[in-house]
Coordinates of C-alpha atoms in Angstrom, one line a residue:
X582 CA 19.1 -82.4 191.3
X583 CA 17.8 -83.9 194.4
X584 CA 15.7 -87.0 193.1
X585 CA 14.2 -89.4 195.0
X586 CA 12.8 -92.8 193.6
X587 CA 9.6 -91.5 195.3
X588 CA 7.9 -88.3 194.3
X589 CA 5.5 -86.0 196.3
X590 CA 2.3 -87.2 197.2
X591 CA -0.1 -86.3 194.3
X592 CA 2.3 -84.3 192.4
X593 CA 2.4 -86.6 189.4
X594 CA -1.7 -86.8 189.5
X595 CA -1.6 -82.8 189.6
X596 CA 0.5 -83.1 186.5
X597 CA -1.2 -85.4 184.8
X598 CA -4.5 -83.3 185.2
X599 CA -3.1 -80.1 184.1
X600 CA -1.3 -81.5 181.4
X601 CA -4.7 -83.2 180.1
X602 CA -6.7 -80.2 181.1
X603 CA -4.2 -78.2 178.6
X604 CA -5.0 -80.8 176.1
X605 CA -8.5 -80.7 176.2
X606 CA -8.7 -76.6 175.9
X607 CA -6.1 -76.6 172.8
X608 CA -8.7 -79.1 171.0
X609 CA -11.2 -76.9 172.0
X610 CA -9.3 -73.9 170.6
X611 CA -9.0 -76.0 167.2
X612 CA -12.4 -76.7 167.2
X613 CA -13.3 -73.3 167.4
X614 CA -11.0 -72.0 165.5
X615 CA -12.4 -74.3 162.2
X616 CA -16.0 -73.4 162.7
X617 CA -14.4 -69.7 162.3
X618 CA -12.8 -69.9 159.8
X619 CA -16.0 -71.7 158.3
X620 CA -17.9 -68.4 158.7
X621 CA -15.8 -66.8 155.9
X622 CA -12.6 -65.6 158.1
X623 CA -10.0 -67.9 156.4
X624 CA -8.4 -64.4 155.0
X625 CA -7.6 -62.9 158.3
X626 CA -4.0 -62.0 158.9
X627 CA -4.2 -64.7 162.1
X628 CA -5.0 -67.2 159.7
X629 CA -1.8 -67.2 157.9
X630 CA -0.4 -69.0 161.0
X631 CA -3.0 -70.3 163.1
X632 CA -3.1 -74.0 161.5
X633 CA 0.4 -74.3 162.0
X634 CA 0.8 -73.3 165.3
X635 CA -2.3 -75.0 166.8
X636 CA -1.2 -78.5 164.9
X637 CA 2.3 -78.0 166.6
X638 CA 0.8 -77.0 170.0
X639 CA -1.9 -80.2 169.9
X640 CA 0.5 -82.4 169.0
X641 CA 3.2 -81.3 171.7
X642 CA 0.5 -81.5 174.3
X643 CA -0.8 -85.2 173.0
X644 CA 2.9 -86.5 173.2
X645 CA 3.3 -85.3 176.8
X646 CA -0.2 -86.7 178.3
X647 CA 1.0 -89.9 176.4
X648 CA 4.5 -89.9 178.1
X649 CA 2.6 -89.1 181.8
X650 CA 0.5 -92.0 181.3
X651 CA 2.7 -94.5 180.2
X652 CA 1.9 -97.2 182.0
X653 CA 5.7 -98.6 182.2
X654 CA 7.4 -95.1 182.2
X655 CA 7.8 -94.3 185.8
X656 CA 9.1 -97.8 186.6
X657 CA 11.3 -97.6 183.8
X658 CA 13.4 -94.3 183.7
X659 CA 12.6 -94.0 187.7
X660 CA 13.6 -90.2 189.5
X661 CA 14.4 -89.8 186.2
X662 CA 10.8 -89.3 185.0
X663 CA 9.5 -86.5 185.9
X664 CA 12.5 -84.6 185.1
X665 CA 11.9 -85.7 181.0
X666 CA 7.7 -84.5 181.7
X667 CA 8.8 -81.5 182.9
X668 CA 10.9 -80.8 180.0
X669 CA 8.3 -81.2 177.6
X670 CA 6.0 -79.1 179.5
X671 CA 8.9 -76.5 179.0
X672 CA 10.6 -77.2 175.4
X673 CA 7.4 -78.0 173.8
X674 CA 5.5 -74.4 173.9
X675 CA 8.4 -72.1 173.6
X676 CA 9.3 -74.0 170.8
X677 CA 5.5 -73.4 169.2
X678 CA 6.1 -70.1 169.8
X679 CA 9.2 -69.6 167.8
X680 CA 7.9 -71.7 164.7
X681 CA 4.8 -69.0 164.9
X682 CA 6.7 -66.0 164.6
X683 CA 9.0 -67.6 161.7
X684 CA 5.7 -67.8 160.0
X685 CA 4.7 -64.0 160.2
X686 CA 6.0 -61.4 157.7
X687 CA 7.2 -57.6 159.2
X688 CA 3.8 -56.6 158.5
X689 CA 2.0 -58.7 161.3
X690 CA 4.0 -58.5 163.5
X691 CA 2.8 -55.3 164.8
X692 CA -0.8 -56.4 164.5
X693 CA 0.1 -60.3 165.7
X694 CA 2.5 -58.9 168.7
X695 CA -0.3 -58.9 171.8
X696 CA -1.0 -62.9 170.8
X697 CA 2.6 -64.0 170.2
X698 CA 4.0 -62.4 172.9
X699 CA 6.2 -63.4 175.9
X700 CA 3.5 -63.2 178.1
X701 CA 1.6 -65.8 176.2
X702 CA 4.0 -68.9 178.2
X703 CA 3.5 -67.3 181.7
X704 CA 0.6 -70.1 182.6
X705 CA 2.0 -72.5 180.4
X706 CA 5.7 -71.9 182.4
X707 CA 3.6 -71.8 185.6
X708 CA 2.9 -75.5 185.8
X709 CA 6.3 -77.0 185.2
X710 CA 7.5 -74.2 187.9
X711 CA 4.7 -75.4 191.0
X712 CA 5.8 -78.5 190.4
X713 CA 9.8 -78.3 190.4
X714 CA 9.4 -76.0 193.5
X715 CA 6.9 -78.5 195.0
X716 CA 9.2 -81.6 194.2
X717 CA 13.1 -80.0 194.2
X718 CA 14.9 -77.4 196.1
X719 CA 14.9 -73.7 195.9
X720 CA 18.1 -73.8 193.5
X721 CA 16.8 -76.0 191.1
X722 CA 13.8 -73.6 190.3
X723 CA 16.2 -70.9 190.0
X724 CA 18.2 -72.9 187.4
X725 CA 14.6 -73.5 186.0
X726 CA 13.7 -69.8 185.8
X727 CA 17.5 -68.7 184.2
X728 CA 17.0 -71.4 181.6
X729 CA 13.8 -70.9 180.5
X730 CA 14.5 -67.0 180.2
X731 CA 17.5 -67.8 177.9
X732 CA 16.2 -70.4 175.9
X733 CA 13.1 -68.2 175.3
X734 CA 15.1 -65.2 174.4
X735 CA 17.3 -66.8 172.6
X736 CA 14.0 -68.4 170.0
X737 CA 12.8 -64.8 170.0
X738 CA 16.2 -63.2 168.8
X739 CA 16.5 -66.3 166.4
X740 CA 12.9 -65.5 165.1
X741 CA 12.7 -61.6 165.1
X742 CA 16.0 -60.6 164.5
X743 CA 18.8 -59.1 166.7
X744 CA 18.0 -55.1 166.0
X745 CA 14.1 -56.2 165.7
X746 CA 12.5 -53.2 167.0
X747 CA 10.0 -55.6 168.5
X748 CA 12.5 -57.8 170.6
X749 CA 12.3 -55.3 173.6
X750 CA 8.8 -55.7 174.6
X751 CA 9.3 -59.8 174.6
X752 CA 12.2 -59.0 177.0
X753 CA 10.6 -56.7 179.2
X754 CA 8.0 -59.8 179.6
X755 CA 10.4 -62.5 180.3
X756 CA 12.5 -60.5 182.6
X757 CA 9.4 -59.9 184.8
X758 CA 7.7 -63.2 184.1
X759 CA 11.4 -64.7 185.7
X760 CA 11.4 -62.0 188.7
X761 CA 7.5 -63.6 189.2
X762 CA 8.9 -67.1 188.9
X763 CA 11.5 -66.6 191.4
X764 CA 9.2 -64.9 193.6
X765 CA 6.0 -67.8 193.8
X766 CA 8.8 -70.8 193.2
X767 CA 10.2 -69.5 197.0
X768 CA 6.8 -69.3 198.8
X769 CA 6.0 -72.7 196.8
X770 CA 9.1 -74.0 198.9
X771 CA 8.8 -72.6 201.9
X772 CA 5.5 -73.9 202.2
X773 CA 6.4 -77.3 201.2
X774 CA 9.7 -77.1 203.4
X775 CA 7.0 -76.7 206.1
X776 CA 4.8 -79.1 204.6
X777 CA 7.4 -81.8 205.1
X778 CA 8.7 -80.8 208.7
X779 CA 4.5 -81.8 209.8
X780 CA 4.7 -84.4 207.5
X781 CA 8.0 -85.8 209.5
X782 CA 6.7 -84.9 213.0
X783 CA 3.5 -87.1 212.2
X784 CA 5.6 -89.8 211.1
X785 CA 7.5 -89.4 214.3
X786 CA 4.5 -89.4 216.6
X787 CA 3.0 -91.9 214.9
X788 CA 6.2 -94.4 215.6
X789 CA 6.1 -93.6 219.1
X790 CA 2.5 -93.9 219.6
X791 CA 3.1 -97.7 217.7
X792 CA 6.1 -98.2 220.7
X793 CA 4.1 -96.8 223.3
X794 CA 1.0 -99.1 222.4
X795 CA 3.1 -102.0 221.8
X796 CA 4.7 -101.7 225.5
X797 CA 1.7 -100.9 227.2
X798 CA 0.5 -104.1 225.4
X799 CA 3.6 -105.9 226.9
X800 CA 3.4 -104.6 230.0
X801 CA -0.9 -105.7 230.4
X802 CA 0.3 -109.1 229.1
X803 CA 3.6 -109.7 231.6
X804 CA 0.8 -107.8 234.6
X805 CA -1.5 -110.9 233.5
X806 CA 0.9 -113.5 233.1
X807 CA 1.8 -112.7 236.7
X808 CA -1.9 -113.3 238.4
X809 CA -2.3 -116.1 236.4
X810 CA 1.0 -117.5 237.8
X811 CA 0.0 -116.5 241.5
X812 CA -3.2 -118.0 241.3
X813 CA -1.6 -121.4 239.9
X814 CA 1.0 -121.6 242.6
X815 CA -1.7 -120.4 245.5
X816 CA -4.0 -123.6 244.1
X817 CA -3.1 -125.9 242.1
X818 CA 1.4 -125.8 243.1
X819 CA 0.1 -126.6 246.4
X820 CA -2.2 -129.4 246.0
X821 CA 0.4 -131.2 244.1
X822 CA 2.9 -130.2 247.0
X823 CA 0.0 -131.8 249.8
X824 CA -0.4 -134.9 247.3
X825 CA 3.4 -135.3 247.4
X826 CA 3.5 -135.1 251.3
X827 CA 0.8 -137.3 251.4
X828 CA 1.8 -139.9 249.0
X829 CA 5.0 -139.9 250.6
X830 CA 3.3 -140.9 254.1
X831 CA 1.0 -143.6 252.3
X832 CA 4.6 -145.1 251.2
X833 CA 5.5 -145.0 254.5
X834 CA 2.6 -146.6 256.1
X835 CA 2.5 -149.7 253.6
X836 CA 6.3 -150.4 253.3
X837 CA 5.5 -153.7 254.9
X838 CA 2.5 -154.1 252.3
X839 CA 2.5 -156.1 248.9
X840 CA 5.0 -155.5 246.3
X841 CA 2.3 -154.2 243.7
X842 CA 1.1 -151.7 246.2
X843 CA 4.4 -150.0 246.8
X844 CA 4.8 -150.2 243.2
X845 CA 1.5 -148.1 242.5
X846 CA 2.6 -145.6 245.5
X847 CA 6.3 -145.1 243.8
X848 CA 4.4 -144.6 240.4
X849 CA 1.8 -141.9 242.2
X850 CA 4.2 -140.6 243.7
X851 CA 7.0 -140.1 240.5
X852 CA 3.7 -138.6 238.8
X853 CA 2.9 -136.3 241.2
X854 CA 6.5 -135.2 241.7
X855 CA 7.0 -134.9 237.8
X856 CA 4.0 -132.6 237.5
X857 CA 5.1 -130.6 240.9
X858 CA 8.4 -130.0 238.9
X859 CA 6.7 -128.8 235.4
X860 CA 4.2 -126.6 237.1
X861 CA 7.4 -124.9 238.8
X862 CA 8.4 -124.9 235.8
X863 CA 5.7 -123.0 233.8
X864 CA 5.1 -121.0 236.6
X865 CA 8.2 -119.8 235.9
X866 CA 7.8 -119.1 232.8
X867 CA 4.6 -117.2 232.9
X868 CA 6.9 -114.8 235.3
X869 CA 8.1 -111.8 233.8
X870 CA 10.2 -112.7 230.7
X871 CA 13.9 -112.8 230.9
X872 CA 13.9 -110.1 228.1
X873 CA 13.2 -107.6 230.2
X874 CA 16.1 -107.7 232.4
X875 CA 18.8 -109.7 230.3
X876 CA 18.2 -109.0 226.6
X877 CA 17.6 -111.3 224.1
X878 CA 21.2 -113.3 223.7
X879 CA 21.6 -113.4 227.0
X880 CA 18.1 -114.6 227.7
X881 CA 18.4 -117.4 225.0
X882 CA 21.6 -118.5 226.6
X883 CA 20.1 -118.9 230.0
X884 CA 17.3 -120.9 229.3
X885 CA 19.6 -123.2 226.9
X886 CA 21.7 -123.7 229.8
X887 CA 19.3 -124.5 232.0
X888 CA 17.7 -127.2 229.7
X889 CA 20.7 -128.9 228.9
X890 CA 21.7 -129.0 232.5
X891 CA 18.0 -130.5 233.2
X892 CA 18.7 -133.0 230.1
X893 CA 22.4 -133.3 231.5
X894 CA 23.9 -132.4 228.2
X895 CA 26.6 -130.4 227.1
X896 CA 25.5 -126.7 225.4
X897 CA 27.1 -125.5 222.7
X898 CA 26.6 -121.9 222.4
X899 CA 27.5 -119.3 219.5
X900 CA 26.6 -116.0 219.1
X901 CA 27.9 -112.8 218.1
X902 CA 28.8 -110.3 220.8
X903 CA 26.4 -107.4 219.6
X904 CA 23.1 -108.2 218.4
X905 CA 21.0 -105.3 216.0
X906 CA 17.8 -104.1 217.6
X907 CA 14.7 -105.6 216.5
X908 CA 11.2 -104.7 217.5
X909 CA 10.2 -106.2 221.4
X910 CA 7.1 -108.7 219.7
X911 CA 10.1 -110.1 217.7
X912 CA 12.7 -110.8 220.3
X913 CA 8.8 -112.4 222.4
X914 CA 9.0 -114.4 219.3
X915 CA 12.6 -115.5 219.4
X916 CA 12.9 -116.6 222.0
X917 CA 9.4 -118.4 222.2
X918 CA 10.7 -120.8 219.5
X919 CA 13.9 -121.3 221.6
X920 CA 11.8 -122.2 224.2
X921 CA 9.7 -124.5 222.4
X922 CA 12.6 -125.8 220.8
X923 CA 15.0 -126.3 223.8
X924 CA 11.8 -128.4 225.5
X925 CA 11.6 -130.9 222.8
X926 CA 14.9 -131.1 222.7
X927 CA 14.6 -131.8 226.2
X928 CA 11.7 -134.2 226.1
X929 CA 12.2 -136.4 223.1
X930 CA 16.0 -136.3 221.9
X931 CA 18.0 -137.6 224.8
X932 CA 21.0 -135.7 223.4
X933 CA 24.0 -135.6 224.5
X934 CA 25.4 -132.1 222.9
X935 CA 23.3 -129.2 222.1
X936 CA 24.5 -126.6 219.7
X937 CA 22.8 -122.8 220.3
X938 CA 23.3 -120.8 217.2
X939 CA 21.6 -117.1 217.4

């Protein structure tokens, strides 16, 4: 059978309401029944078997809304539990049916055969077959429909006798009531074999709306990181660039000046050199991300070796030669944190080796 650990959506809520909904109308029937049979009917022919097989019935149906709602049951037996429900659903009233007619004598069955007959089971069969044909394929409801037709046949020639001349009319009915099964199982599955093509093409369009989103998203980010990075190297790039020049000149003009005022030039000027050279730098960076035209590995090896050979340390690098795909915000991400990583490394270590593992 083709199981899944997941069912259909809402199947085993469908099931559980029928199943209940059965429940509920066979204590109904019982309670009916008791307040007839309380009016003075208790000699009736029906009445010979009616406890027996509406005790049977109400416990069958009590045992399988219990198993349904077990609160541990699907986690427990897995794909494997709605197979056992639906087994119940199936074993449990055929079986009712073939303790009732052991309970009738020749004489009722004649006057018993329109309420024991096979055509009784049709809406109880029904369920269990919606729901196969809802969850399974096509050839597991017609190993449904053969088995049930056997097994039923097979109670009612236990219970009425091979040459019973009342076994042919319960044939006629399960014959028919399979032909009807096979019939309603297909449409069942062809509308759900539809059903789940939608169901696929949504989840399709739906993943490439999420890509689509997430690189326009990119795209309005790396557009703004670009502005941002022309308007810092139209203003403030070149006012560091003009204090440079102009620092420089100052040293110039007061190299025959006091010792403590070169000093404060050459310490102006370092400054101002230093942040000329980490602007560039993040300039740079707010750019458009290596990503986008290297790839991730390649992308962290690039800007490892360019921060070793600004820390004038030896790189390290390892990495294996294919990489698997990951989602575009996660590569961002990687190579963020070897960004971040690399510039302390840069800033505070003083290393001499650098070791690049991705």
């Amino acid at each position: 059978m083709t199981q899944t650990n997941t069912f259909e959506p809402g199947l085993l809520s469908v099931f559980r309401l029928l199943a209940g909904l059965r429940l509920g109308l066979l204590v109904l029937a019982v309670a009916s029944r008791s307040i007839w049979l309380g009016a003075g009917n208790a000699q009736l022919v029906s009445a010979k078997y009616g406890d027996y097989f509406a005790i049977f019935d109400l416990v069958e149906a009590t045992l399988l809304v219990i198993y349904l709602w077990w609160p541990a049951g699907q986690r427990r037996l897995g794909r494997w539990f709605l197979p056992v429900g639906l087994l119940l659903a199936c074993i449990g009233p055929m079986v009712g049916h073939y303790l009732a007619l052991t309970r009738l004598s020749p004489d009722d069955l004649i006057e018993m055969r329109a309420l024991l007959g096979a055509w009784q089971l049709i809406p109880i069969l029904f369920v269990p077959l919606i729901l196969i044909a809802w969850q399974y394929s096509f050839r597991w409801v017609i190993y449904y429909c053969l088995a049930t037709a056997g097994f039923d046949l097979a109670l009612k020639v236990m219970a009425l006798g091979w040459g019973s001349p009342f076994l042919l009319a319960p044939t006629g009915a399960v014959v028919t009531r399979t032909i009807a099964y096979l019939i309603v199982g297909y449409m069942v599955i062809r509308l759900m074999t539809f059903q789940r093509q939608q169901r696929h093409a949504l989840a399709q369009a739906n993943r490439q709306l999420t890509h689509y989103a997430t690189t326009l998203e990119q795209l309005t980010i790396s557009r703004e990181r670009n502005r941002l990075a022309r308007e810092l190297h139209d203003t403030l790039a070149h006012t560091l660039s003009a204090s440079a020049v102009q620092l420089e000149a100052i040293k110039v003009s007061v190299e025959t000046g006091s010792a403590q005022t070169q000093s404060i030039v050459d310490q102006a000027l370092q400054t101002t050199r230093s942040g000329l050279s980490e602007t560039r730098r993040a300039l740079q960076s707010l750019r458009a991300s290596p990503l986008e035209d290297l790839g991730l590995a390649l992308a962290v090896r690039h800007l490892a070796e360019m921060q070793t050979t600004r820390a004038g340390a030896e790189l390290i690098w390892q990495s294996p030669a294919v990489l698997r795909d990951v989602p575009p915000a996660v590569e961002q991400s990687i190579y963020r944190v070897a960004q971040e990583a690399l510039e302390n490394m840069v800033r505070h270590a003083a290393a001499c080796h650098v070791s690049v593992r991705l």
